[in-house]
Coordinates of C-alpha atoms in Angstrom, one line a residue:
Chain A
M21 CA -5.4 31.9 18.9
N22 CA -6.9 35.1 20.2
P23 CA -9.3 35.1 23.2
G24 CA -13.0 35.0 22.4
Q25 CA -15.7 32.5 21.5
Y26 CA -14.7 29.8 19.1
I27 CA -17.5 28.5 16.9
M28 CA -17.2 25.9 14.1
G29 CA -19.7 25.7 11.2
L30 CA -20.0 22.2 10.0
F31 CA -21.1 21.7 6.4
K32 CA -21.8 18.6 4.3
E33 CA -21.4 20.3 1.0
E34 CA -18.3 21.9 -0.5
D35 CA -20.3 24.7 -2.1
S36 CA -22.0 25.7 1.1
T37 CA -18.6 25.7 2.8
V38 CA -17.3 28.1 0.1
N39 CA -20.4 30.3 0.5
A40 CA -19.8 30.5 4.3
I41 CA -16.1 31.4 3.8
N42 CA -17.1 34.2 1.4
E43 CA -19.7 35.5 3.9
L44 CA -17.2 35.3 6.7
E45 CA -14.7 37.3 4.7
K46 CA -17.2 40.1 4.4
S47 CA -17.9 40.1 8.1
S48 CA -15.9 41.3 11.1
Y49 CA -15.6 37.7 12.6
Q50 CA -12.2 36.2 12.8
F51 CA -11.6 33.3 10.5
H52 CA -9.1 30.7 11.7
R53 CA -9.1 27.6 9.5
V54 CA -11.0 25.0 7.5
N55 CA -10.8 21.3 8.3
S56 CA -11.9 19.1 5.5
P57 CA -12.0 15.4 4.6
I58 CA -10.8 16.0 1.0
P59 CA -8.6 18.5 -0.7
S60 CA -11.0 21.1 -2.1
H61 CA -9.8 23.4 -4.9
K62 CA -13.0 25.4 -4.4
I63 CA -12.2 26.1 -0.8
M64 CA -8.5 26.8 -1.6
D65 CA -9.7 29.3 -4.2
A66 CA -12.1 30.9 -1.8
L67 CA -9.4 31.3 0.8
K68 CA -7.1 32.8 -1.9
L69 CA -4.2 30.6 -0.8
K70 CA -0.8 31.1 -2.3
K71 CA 1.0 28.4 -4.1
S72 CA 2.8 26.0 -1.7
K73 CA 6.6 26.2 -1.4
V74 CA 7.0 22.4 -1.3
G75 CA 8.2 22.5 -4.9
W76 CA 11.4 24.4 -3.9
F77 CA 12.3 21.6 -1.5
T78 CA 11.7 19.0 -4.3
L79 CA 13.8 21.0 -6.7
G80 CA 16.6 21.4 -4.1
G81 CA 16.6 17.6 -3.5
G82 CA 16.6 16.9 -7.2
I83 CA 19.6 19.1 -7.9
F84 CA 21.5 17.6 -4.9
G85 CA 20.6 14.1 -6.1
F86 CA 21.6 14.8 -9.7
L87 CA 25.0 16.2 -8.7
G88 CA 25.5 13.5 -6.0
G89 CA 24.6 10.6 -8.3
F90 CA 27.1 11.7 -10.9
A91 CA 29.7 12.5 -8.2
L92 CA 29.3 9.0 -6.7
A93 CA 29.6 7.3 -10.0
I94 CA 32.6 9.4 -11.1
Y95 CA 34.4 9.1 -7.7
T96 CA 34.0 5.3 -7.5
A97 CA 35.2 4.9 -11.1
V98 CA 38.3 7.0 -10.4
Q99 CA 39.0 4.8 -7.4
W100 CA 39.0 1.8 -9.8
N101 CA 40.8 3.6 -12.6
L102 CA 40.3 0.6 -14.7
I103 CA 39.0 0.5 -18.3
V104 CA 36.1 -2.0 -18.4
G105 CA 34.3 -3.0 -21.6
G106 CA 36.3 -0.5 -23.6
K107 CA 34.5 2.4 -22.0
P108 CA 36.4 5.3 -20.6
V109 CA 36.9 5.3 -16.8
V110 CA 34.6 8.3 -16.4
A111 CA 31.8 7.0 -18.8
I112 CA 29.2 9.7 -18.8
I113 CA 26.4 7.8 -20.6
P114 CA 26.2 4.9 -18.1
F115 CA 26.4 7.3 -15.3
V116 CA 23.3 9.1 -16.5
V117 CA 21.4 6.2 -15.1
V118 CA 22.9 6.6 -11.6
G119 CA 22.5 10.4 -11.8
F120 CA 18.8 10.0 -13.0
E121 CA 17.9 7.6 -10.2
A122 CA 19.6 9.7 -7.6
T123 CA 17.8 12.8 -8.9
I124 CA 14.4 11.1 -8.4
L125 CA 15.3 9.7 -5.0
F126 CA 16.6 12.9 -3.5
A127 CA 13.8 15.0 -5.1
V128 CA 11.4 12.7 -3.3
F129 CA 13.3 13.1 -0.1
G130 CA 13.2 16.9 -0.6
N131 CA 9.5 16.6 -1.3
I132 CA 8.9 14.7 1.9
I133 CA 11.0 17.2 3.9
G134 CA 9.0 20.0 2.3
M135 CA 5.7 18.5 3.0
L136 CA 6.6 17.7 6.7
T137 CA 8.0 21.1 7.4
Q138 CA 5.3 23.1 5.7
T139 CA 2.4 21.0 7.1
R140 CA 4.2 21.0 10.5
L141 CA 3.9 17.3 10.8
P142 CA 4.4 15.1 12.8
S143 CA 2.5 16.8 15.5
F144 CA 1.1 14.7 18.3
K145 CA -0.4 17.5 20.3
D146 CA -4.2 17.6 20.0
L147 CA -5.3 20.4 17.7
E148 CA -7.3 23.0 19.5
H149 CA -11.0 23.2 18.6
Y150 CA -10.9 20.2 16.3
D151 CA -14.0 18.2 15.4
P152 CA -13.2 14.6 14.5
R153 CA -16.2 14.6 12.1
C154 CA -14.1 16.8 9.8
S155 CA -12.0 13.8 8.8
G156 CA -15.2 12.0 7.8
E157 CA -18.2 13.7 6.2
Y158 CA -18.0 17.4 7.3
F159 CA -16.2 20.5 6.2
G160 CA -15.6 22.5 9.3
I161 CA -14.9 26.3 9.4
L162 CA -13.5 27.6 12.6
A163 CA -14.1 31.2 13.5
S164 CA -14.1 33.3 16.6
C165 CA -15.9 36.4 17.7
E166 CA -16.3 38.6 20.8
P167 CA -18.6 37.0 23.4
G168 CA -21.5 39.3 22.5
Q169 CA -21.4 38.4 18.8
T170 CA -21.9 34.6 19.0
E171 CA -25.4 34.6 17.7
G172 CA -24.5 36.6 14.7
L173 CA -21.7 34.2 13.8
K174 CA -24.0 31.2 14.4
D175 CA -26.6 32.8 12.1
L176 CA -24.0 33.3 9.4
F177 CA -23.1 29.6 9.4
K178 CA -26.8 28.5 9.6
K179 CA -27.7 30.7 6.7
S180 CA -25.1 28.9 4.6
G181 CA -26.6 25.6 5.6
G182 CA -24.2 24.6 8.3
E183 CA -24.5 23.0 11.7
I184 CA -23.0 24.7 14.7
R185 CA -20.5 23.5 17.2
T186 CA -19.5 25.9 20.0
F187 CA -16.2 25.3 21.7
S188 CA -15.6 26.0 25.3
E189 CA -12.1 27.3 26.2
Q190 CA -11.0 23.9 27.3
S191 CA -12.1 22.0 24.2
Chain B
M22 CA -21.2 5.5 -7.6
S23 CA -23.8 8.3 -7.3
Q24 CA -25.5 6.5 -4.3
L25 CA -22.4 6.8 -2.3
T26 CA -22.0 9.4 0.4
Y27 CA -19.0 10.4 2.5
A28 CA -20.6 8.6 5.5
S29 CA -21.3 5.4 3.6
I30 CA -17.8 5.4 2.1
D31 CA -16.2 5.7 5.6
Q32 CA -18.6 3.1 7.0
T33 CA -17.9 0.5 4.3
I34 CA -14.2 0.9 4.4
L35 CA -13.7 1.3 8.1
D36 CA -15.9 -1.8 8.7
T37 CA -13.1 -3.8 7.0
L38 CA -10.8 -2.9 9.9
S39 CA -13.0 -4.6 12.5
P40 CA -11.5 -7.7 14.2
A41 CA -11.1 -10.5 11.7
K42 CA -13.0 -13.8 11.8
K43 CA -11.3 -17.2 12.4
Y44 CA -11.2 -18.2 8.7
Y45 CA -9.2 -15.1 7.9
W46 CA -6.6 -16.1 10.4
A47 CA -6.7 -19.6 9.1
I48 CA -5.8 -18.4 5.6
V49 CA -3.1 -16.1 7.1
A50 CA -1.7 -19.2 8.9
V51 CA -1.6 -21.3 5.8
L52 CA 0.2 -18.6 3.9
F53 CA 2.6 -18.2 6.8
L54 CA 3.4 -21.9 6.5
G55 CA 4.1 -21.4 2.8
V56 CA 6.5 -18.6 3.7
L57 CA 8.2 -20.8 6.3
F58 CA 8.5 -23.6 3.7
G59 CA 10.2 -21.1 1.3
A60 CA 12.5 -19.9 4.1
V61 CA 13.5 -23.5 5.0
C62 CA 14.3 -24.1 1.3
W63 CA 16.5 -21.0 1.2
T64 CA 18.2 -21.9 4.4
Y65 CA 19.0 -25.3 3.0
Q66 CA 20.5 -23.6 -0.1
I67 CA 22.6 -21.4 2.1
F68 CA 24.0 -24.3 4.0
V69 CA 24.5 -26.7 1.1
G70 CA 25.3 -24.3 -1.7
I71 CA 23.7 -22.7 -4.7
G72 CA 24.1 -26.0 -6.6
V73 CA 20.9 -27.2 -5.0
G74 CA 19.2 -25.0 -7.6
G75 CA 19.1 -26.0 -11.3
Q76 CA 21.3 -23.2 -12.5
N77 CA 24.5 -24.4 -14.1
N78 CA 26.4 -23.9 -17.3
P79 CA 25.2 -22.5 -19.6
V80 CA 22.0 -21.4 -17.8
A81 CA 23.3 -19.5 -14.8
W82 CA 20.2 -17.4 -14.4
G83 CA 17.2 -19.5 -13.4
T84 CA 13.9 -19.0 -11.5
Y85 CA 15.4 -16.6 -9.0
L86 CA 15.9 -14.0 -11.7
I87 CA 12.7 -15.0 -13.5
N88 CA 10.9 -14.3 -10.3
F89 CA 12.9 -11.1 -9.7
V90 CA 11.8 -9.7 -13.1
F91 CA 8.3 -11.0 -12.7
W92 CA 7.7 -9.3 -9.3
V93 CA 9.3 -6.0 -10.4
G94 CA 7.0 -6.1 -13.4
I95 CA 4.0 -6.8 -11.1
A96 CA 4.9 -3.7 -9.2
H97 CA 4.7 -1.4 -12.2
S98 CA 1.0 -1.1 -12.8
G99 CA 0.6 0.0 -9.2
T100 CA 2.6 3.1 -10.0
L101 CA 0.8 3.4 -13.4
I102 CA -2.5 3.5 -11.6
S103 CA -1.6 5.6 -8.6
A104 CA 0.8 8.1 -10.3
I105 CA 0.4 8.2 -14.1
L106 CA -3.4 8.0 -14.1
H107 CA -3.4 10.5 -11.2
L108 CA -1.6 13.0 -13.5
F109 CA -4.1 12.2 -16.3
R110 CA -7.0 12.8 -13.8
A111 CA -8.5 9.5 -14.6
G112 CA -11.2 9.3 -11.8
W113 CA -11.9 5.6 -12.4
R114 CA -8.5 4.7 -10.9
N115 CA -9.5 6.1 -7.4
P116 CA -11.2 3.0 -6.0
I117 CA -8.3 0.6 -6.9
A118 CA -5.4 3.0 -6.5
R119 CA -4.7 2.0 -2.8
A120 CA -4.8 -1.7 -3.5
A121 CA -2.6 -1.3 -6.6
E122 CA 0.0 0.9 -4.7
T123 CA 0.1 -1.6 -1.9
M124 CA 0.6 -4.4 -4.4
T125 CA 3.6 -2.3 -5.8
V126 CA 5.2 -2.0 -2.4
F127 CA 4.9 -5.7 -1.5
A128 CA 5.9 -6.8 -5.0
V129 CA 9.1 -4.7 -5.0
C130 CA 9.9 -6.1 -1.5
I131 CA 9.5 -9.7 -2.8
A132 CA 11.5 -8.9 -6.0
G133 CA 14.3 -7.4 -3.9
L134 CA 14.6 -10.7 -2.1
F135 CA 15.5 -12.7 -5.2
P136 CA 18.9 -11.1 -5.9
F137 CA 19.8 -12.0 -2.3
I138 CA 18.7 -15.6 -2.9
H139 CA 20.4 -15.8 -6.3
L140 CA 23.7 -14.6 -4.8
G141 CA 24.2 -17.9 -2.9
R142 CA 26.6 -16.4 -0.4
V143 CA 24.1 -13.9 0.7
W144 CA 26.4 -12.5 3.4
Q145 CA 28.4 -10.9 0.7
V146 CA 25.5 -8.7 -0.4
Y147 CA 27.3 -5.6 0.7
Y148 CA 29.4 -5.8 -2.4
M149 CA 26.4 -4.3 -4.2
L150 CA 26.2 -1.3 -1.9
P151 CA 28.0 1.9 -2.8
I152 CA 30.7 1.5 -0.2
P153 CA 34.3 0.3 -0.6
N154 CA 34.0 -3.5 -0.1
Q155 CA 37.5 -4.9 -0.1
R156 CA 40.9 -3.3 -0.5
L157 CA 39.0 -0.1 -1.0
L158 CA 37.4 -1.4 -4.2
W159 CA 34.1 0.3 -5.0
P160 CA 31.2 -1.1 -7.1
N161 CA 31.5 -0.3 -10.8
F162 CA 28.6 1.8 -11.9
I163 CA 29.3 1.0 -15.5
S164 CA 27.7 -2.4 -14.9
P165 CA 23.9 -2.7 -15.6
L166 CA 23.6 -4.9 -12.5
M167 CA 24.7 -1.9 -10.4
F168 CA 22.1 0.2 -12.3
D169 CA 19.6 -2.3 -11.1
V170 CA 20.7 -2.0 -7.4
I171 CA 20.3 1.8 -7.6
A172 CA 17.0 1.7 -9.6
I173 CA 15.2 -1.0 -7.5
S174 CA 16.3 0.6 -4.2
T175 CA 15.0 3.9 -5.4
Y176 CA 11.8 2.4 -6.6
L177 CA 11.2 0.6 -3.2
I178 CA 11.9 3.8 -1.2
V179 CA 9.8 6.1 -3.5
S180 CA 6.8 3.7 -3.8
T181 CA 6.7 3.1 -0.1
L182 CA 6.8 6.8 0.7
F183 CA 4.2 7.6 -2.0
W184 CA 2.0 4.9 -0.5
Y185 CA 2.4 6.1 3.0
T186 CA 1.8 9.7 2.0
G187 CA -1.5 8.7 0.3
L188 CA -2.5 6.9 3.5
L189 CA -2.1 9.8 5.9
P190 CA -5.6 11.4 5.6
D191 CA -7.2 7.9 5.8
L192 CA -5.2 7.0 8.9
A193 CA -6.6 10.2 10.5
T194 CA -10.1 9.2 9.6
A195 CA -9.5 5.7 11.1
R196 CA -7.9 7.4 14.2
D197 CA -11.0 9.6 14.7
R198 CA -13.3 6.6 14.8
A199 CA -11.2 4.0 16.6
E200 CA -10.9 3.4 20.3
G201 CA -8.3 2.1 22.7
M202 CA -5.0 0.7 21.4
R203 CA -6.1 1.0 17.8
K204 CA -6.7 4.7 18.3
K205 CA -3.2 5.1 19.7
I206 CA -1.6 3.2 16.8
Y207 CA -3.5 5.2 14.2
R208 CA -2.7 8.4 16.0
I209 CA 1.0 7.7 15.7
L210 CA 0.7 6.5 12.1
S211 CA -1.4 9.5 11.0
L212 CA 1.4 11.9 12.3
G213 CA -1.3 14.2 13.7
W214 CA -3.0 14.9 10.4
T215 CA -6.1 17.1 10.9
G216 CA -7.0 18.1 7.3
T217 CA -6.6 21.9 7.8
H218 CA -6.6 24.0 4.7
E219 CA -2.9 24.7 5.2
Q220 CA -2.1 21.0 5.4
W221 CA -4.1 20.3 2.2
R222 CA -2.4 23.2 0.4
H223 CA 1.0 21.7 0.9
Y224 CA -0.1 18.1 0.7
T225 CA -1.8 18.4 -2.7
R226 CA 1.3 20.1 -4.1
G227 CA 3.6 17.5 -2.7
Y228 CA 1.4 14.6 -3.8
L229 CA 1.4 16.0 -7.4
F230 CA 5.2 16.2 -7.4
F231 CA 5.3 12.6 -6.0
A232 CA 3.2 11.5 -9.0
A233 CA 5.3 13.5 -11.4
L234 CA 8.5 12.0 -10.0
A235 CA 7.2 8.4 -9.8
T236 CA 6.1 8.5 -13.5
P237 CA 9.6 8.7 -15.1
L238 CA 10.9 6.5 -12.3
V239 CA 8.6 3.6 -13.1
I240 CA 9.6 3.8 -16.8
S241 CA 13.2 3.9 -15.9
V242 CA 13.1 1.0 -13.5
H243 CA 11.9 -1.6 -15.9
S244 CA 14.1 -0.2 -18.6
V245 CA 17.0 -0.7 -16.3
V246 CA 15.9 -4.2 -15.6
S247 CA 15.7 -4.9 -19.3
W248 CA 19.3 -3.6 -19.7
D249 CA 20.4 -6.4 -17.4
F250 CA 19.8 -8.5 -20.5
A251 CA 20.0 -6.1 -23.5
L252 CA 23.5 -4.8 -22.6
G253 CA 24.8 -8.4 -22.8
I254 CA 25.6 -9.8 -26.2
T255 CA 23.6 -13.0 -25.7
P256 CA 21.4 -13.8 -28.7
G257 CA 17.8 -13.0 -28.0
W258 CA 18.8 -10.4 -25.4
H259 CA 20.9 -7.9 -27.3
T260 CA 18.1 -5.8 -28.7
T261 CA 17.2 -2.1 -28.4
I262 CA 13.4 -2.8 -28.1
F263 CA 13.9 -4.4 -24.7
A264 CA 13.2 -1.3 -22.6
P265 CA 9.8 -0.4 -24.0
Y266 CA 9.0 -4.1 -24.4
F267 CA 9.7 -4.8 -20.7
V268 CA 7.8 -1.7 -19.5
A269 CA 4.7 -2.7 -21.5
G270 CA 5.0 -6.2 -20.3
A271 CA 5.4 -5.1 -16.7
I272 CA 2.3 -3.0 -16.9
H273 CA 0.5 -5.8 -18.6
S274 CA 1.3 -8.3 -15.8
G275 CA 0.7 -5.8 -13.1
L276 CA -2.8 -4.9 -14.4
A277 CA -3.7 -8.5 -14.5
M278 CA -2.5 -8.9 -10.9
V279 CA -4.6 -5.9 -9.9
L280 CA -7.7 -7.7 -11.3
T281 CA -6.6 -10.9 -9.5
L282 CA -6.4 -9.0 -6.2
V283 CA -9.2 -6.6 -6.5
I284 CA -12.0 -8.9 -7.7
P285 CA -11.9 -11.1 -4.5
L286 CA -11.3 -8.0 -2.4
R287 CA -14.5 -6.3 -3.6
K288 CA -16.5 -9.5 -3.2
I289 CA -15.3 -10.2 0.3
F290 CA -15.6 -6.7 1.7
G291 CA -18.6 -5.7 -0.2
F292 CA -16.9 -2.9 -2.2
E293 CA -19.1 -3.5 -5.3
K294 CA -20.6 0.1 -5.1
M295 CA -17.1 1.6 -5.1
I296 CA -15.1 -0.9 -7.3
T297 CA -17.7 -1.0 -9.9
T298 CA -17.8 -3.2 -13.0
D299 CA -17.0 0.0 -15.0
V300 CA -13.7 0.3 -13.1
L301 CA -12.8 -3.4 -13.8
E302 CA -13.8 -2.9 -17.4
N303 CA -11.4 0.0 -17.7
V304 CA -8.6 -2.1 -16.4
A305 CA -9.5 -4.8 -18.9
K306 CA -9.4 -2.3 -21.7
T307 CA -5.9 -1.2 -20.6
I308 CA -4.9 -4.9 -20.6
V309 CA -6.0 -5.2 -24.3
F310 CA -3.8 -2.2 -25.1
T311 CA -0.7 -3.5 -23.2
G312 CA -1.3 -7.0 -24.6
L313 CA -1.2 -5.6 -28.2
I314 CA 2.1 -3.8 -27.4
V315 CA 3.5 -7.0 -26.0
G316 CA 2.3 -9.0 -29.0
F317 CA 3.8 -6.4 -31.3
A318 CA 7.1 -6.7 -29.5
Y319 CA 7.1 -10.5 -29.8
A320 CA 6.5 -10.2 -33.6
T321 CA 9.1 -7.5 -33.9
E322 CA 11.7 -9.7 -32.3
F323 CA 11.1 -12.4 -34.8
F324 CA 11.0 -10.0 -37.7
I325 CA 14.3 -8.3 -36.7
A326 CA 16.0 -11.8 -36.3
W327 CA 14.9 -12.6 -39.9
Y328 CA 15.6 -9.2 -41.3
S329 CA 19.1 -9.1 -39.7
H330 CA 20.3 -12.1 -41.7
N331 CA 22.2 -12.9 -38.5
I332 CA 22.3 -16.7 -38.4
V333 CA 22.7 -16.8 -34.6
E334 CA 19.7 -14.6 -34.0
I335 CA 17.7 -16.5 -36.6
E336 CA 18.6 -19.8 -34.9
S337 CA 17.9 -18.4 -31.4
F338 CA 14.3 -17.3 -32.4
R339 CA 13.7 -20.5 -34.4
W340 CA 14.6 -22.5 -31.4
R341 CA 12.5 -20.3 -29.1
A342 CA 9.4 -21.1 -31.2
V343 CA 9.9 -24.8 -32.0
G344 CA 12.8 -25.9 -29.7
D345 CA 12.8 -27.5 -26.2
Y346 CA 10.9 -24.7 -24.6
R347 CA 8.2 -24.4 -27.3
L348 CA 5.5 -25.3 -24.7
E349 CA 6.6 -22.3 -22.5
F350 CA 6.7 -20.1 -25.7
F351 CA 3.2 -21.3 -26.6
I352 CA 1.9 -20.5 -23.1
M353 CA 3.5 -17.1 -23.3
V354 CA 2.0 -16.1 -26.6
V355 CA -1.5 -17.5 -26.0
C356 CA -1.8 -16.1 -22.4
N357 CA -0.3 -12.7 -23.1
T358 CA -1.5 -11.8 -26.5
I359 CA -4.4 -13.9 -27.6
L360 CA -6.5 -14.4 -24.4
P361 CA -6.5 -10.6 -23.6
L362 CA -8.1 -10.0 -27.0
F363 CA -11.3 -11.6 -25.6
F364 CA -11.6 -8.3 -23.6
L365 CA -12.5 -6.7 -26.9
F366 CA -16.0 -8.1 -26.2
K367 CA -17.9 -6.0 -23.8
K368 CA -19.8 -9.0 -22.4
I369 CA -16.6 -10.7 -21.4
R370 CA -15.2 -7.5 -20.0
R371 CA -18.2 -7.2 -17.7
T372 CA -18.4 -10.8 -16.6
I373 CA -16.5 -11.0 -13.4
P374 CA -15.4 -14.7 -13.4
L375 CA -14.1 -14.3 -17.0
L376 CA -12.2 -11.1 -15.9
L377 CA -10.6 -13.1 -13.0
G378 CA -9.9 -16.1 -15.2
I379 CA -8.2 -14.2 -18.0
S380 CA -6.2 -12.2 -15.5
L381 CA -4.9 -15.4 -13.9
F382 CA -3.8 -16.6 -17.3
V383 CA -2.1 -13.3 -18.1
N384 CA -0.1 -13.7 -14.8
L385 CA 0.9 -17.2 -15.8
G386 CA 1.8 -16.0 -19.3
M387 CA 3.9 -13.2 -18.1
W388 CA 5.8 -15.5 -15.7
Y389 CA 6.5 -17.7 -18.7
E390 CA 7.6 -14.7 -20.8
R391 CA 10.4 -14.2 -18.3
F392 CA 11.2 -17.9 -18.5
V393 CA 11.4 -17.8 -22.3
I394 CA 13.5 -14.7 -22.4
I395 CA 15.9 -15.5 -19.6
I396 CA 16.4 -19.2 -20.0
G397 CA 16.0 -19.2 -23.8
G398 CA 18.7 -16.7 -24.3
V399 CA 21.6 -18.4 -22.4
A400 CA 20.5 -22.0 -23.1
H401 CA 21.0 -21.5 -26.8
G402 CA 23.8 -19.1 -27.3
F403 CA 26.6 -18.6 -29.9
S404 CA 28.4 -22.0 -29.6
P405 CA 26.4 -25.2 -30.3
H406 CA 28.8 -27.2 -28.0
A407 CA 27.7 -24.9 -25.1
W408 CA 24.0 -25.3 -25.6
G409 CA 22.2 -26.8 -22.6
L410 CA 18.8 -27.1 -20.9
Y411 CA 17.5 -26.0 -17.6
R412 CA 14.8 -27.2 -15.3
P413 CA 14.1 -25.7 -11.9
T414 CA 14.7 -28.0 -8.9
G415 CA 12.3 -28.7 -6.0
I416 CA 14.3 -26.1 -3.9
E417 CA 13.6 -23.5 -6.5
Y418 CA 9.9 -24.3 -6.6
G419 CA 9.9 -24.2 -2.8
I420 CA 11.4 -20.7 -2.7
M421 CA 9.0 -19.6 -5.4
L422 CA 6.0 -20.9 -3.5
G423 CA 7.3 -19.1 -0.4
S424 CA 7.6 -15.8 -2.4
F425 CA 4.0 -16.0 -3.6
C426 CA 2.8 -16.9 -0.1
L427 CA 4.7 -14.0 1.3
F428 CA 3.1 -11.6 -1.2
F429 CA -0.4 -12.8 -0.4
F430 CA 0.4 -13.0 3.3
F431 CA 1.4 -9.3 3.3
F432 CA -1.6 -8.3 1.2
L433 CA -4.0 -10.1 3.4
L434 CA -2.6 -8.5 6.6
F435 CA -2.9 -5.1 4.9
T436 CA -6.6 -5.6 4.0
K437 CA -7.6 -6.0 7.6
H438 CA -5.3 -3.4 9.2
L439 CA -5.2 -0.5 6.8
P440 CA -7.9 1.1 4.6
S441 CA -7.7 -1.0 1.4
V442 CA -9.6 1.6 -0.6
S443 CA -8.7 5.3 -0.3
M444 CA -11.5 7.0 1.5
T445 CA -10.2 10.4 0.6
E446 CA -10.0 9.6 -3.1
M447 CA -13.4 8.0 -3.1
K448 CA -14.9 11.1 -1.5
E449 CA -13.2 13.2 -4.2
T450 CA -14.8 10.9 -6.8
V451 CA -18.3 11.4 -5.5
S452 CA -18.0 15.1 -4.6

């Protein structure tokens, strides 16, 4: 994060948080992030976030699983090379079950890998300038400004109905 | 629901994680004794042999597989509530989703034990794994039993990951309010979640994909379980309606188990403002729906047996209704199709003791449904000279008791150590 004064506006309402984000966008203060206890589509829309790329990981996992499931079933059947129940050795219809289950399983693995890599989890380092109330009842907007502009930034948050928390450099 | 605030939701749910009282540990200890008893019975079976159970010719599949199908079925409504209703944006599922998902995970674990128990020589379980077992022989994936291994393993892994992913934001909330050792444990479990907008952006997308993947999975899993039976030529089993019939039955039993678990949970922990009577009423309405599907399937089986002019099928279903297991059949029909119809009356749907009572009967009925299908099929097959009867032995009852104790043991531990209602989803409901 860039040097300067870090200030967090803490809001109890989703709408006032969105309002503060919009005001912040119009200002010269630097926006850093929002911490919130719930996923808020209003906030995501206000921040104009792009669609997540997690789906590509899910798709990749699914394709791998689909091919891998069929490959496993076919490979093992060829090792037997024995006709069972009058079905061909490589019996596609029963193998659809294996292929389907493997598709789901590996798509989920891909999904998990996507979520972990994109959210950068696990991360056991303390997040800088984090207020634990943001996992409970507050939406927190973290912004920074030049040392001489702190009052203006605080006013912006207050006008939107927020409470203020000022972080020292160590917090 | 409107009186709830974010703070009151956190307060109510996090209060349940405070150190437990003595009576809680007393119940946990009793359940643990039940688990030990079941373990002793299984150990005895391993040393003496599978013959200590009642399975024999012609009924080679007994309570172990009844319980397997029963517990897999119980698991299903957890996924229905957490994944399918999530996709439908049914807000009423939020207060019970966590308990239902947890029920799913534990029920699949318990179900997964029974094939091990049924094997007898449990140390040869690796024959079921996709590795060359002996002389480079691989499992044969044409067999529906191998479908089952793949499907149940996938279901266990996916439902556990789904459950844990849903827990992450709540674990962070618990972390931020805990102290000492608890804080350290929640800190590790929450993986450093801080609820930044970037985290939510990827999380909501990933969670949506989870739900979208779990939905076809849950339908496939009980379909695969039904094919363990339907792909055999045994009378009473060899029918194409088994997959939807089993899926509906699974959801029917699971919803009843949700009521059985959630009604005491809300009373003990004071969740009445969150798990409202409206929520329970919606579960009851869904039970009416699944009960009607199950009833329709029962009737269809009899109709098709008559319509087929197949004398073996006709005899199989005649015997099912009036033969040696007529009492079990009667319990099945009454508990699964007739008692749920009482939920058509609003007053009954909104009376908590009646909701709990009928849910218990549906659980009982669904266990007997598995008994009637599994035992009834093989006990009365094609050749009259090979007909036979089956009764479970004390060892089987002991193992069954152990399995039920293990399920409730896990669930009780969960309720005091992890948030049993999703704080995040409750907040979404009130926001």
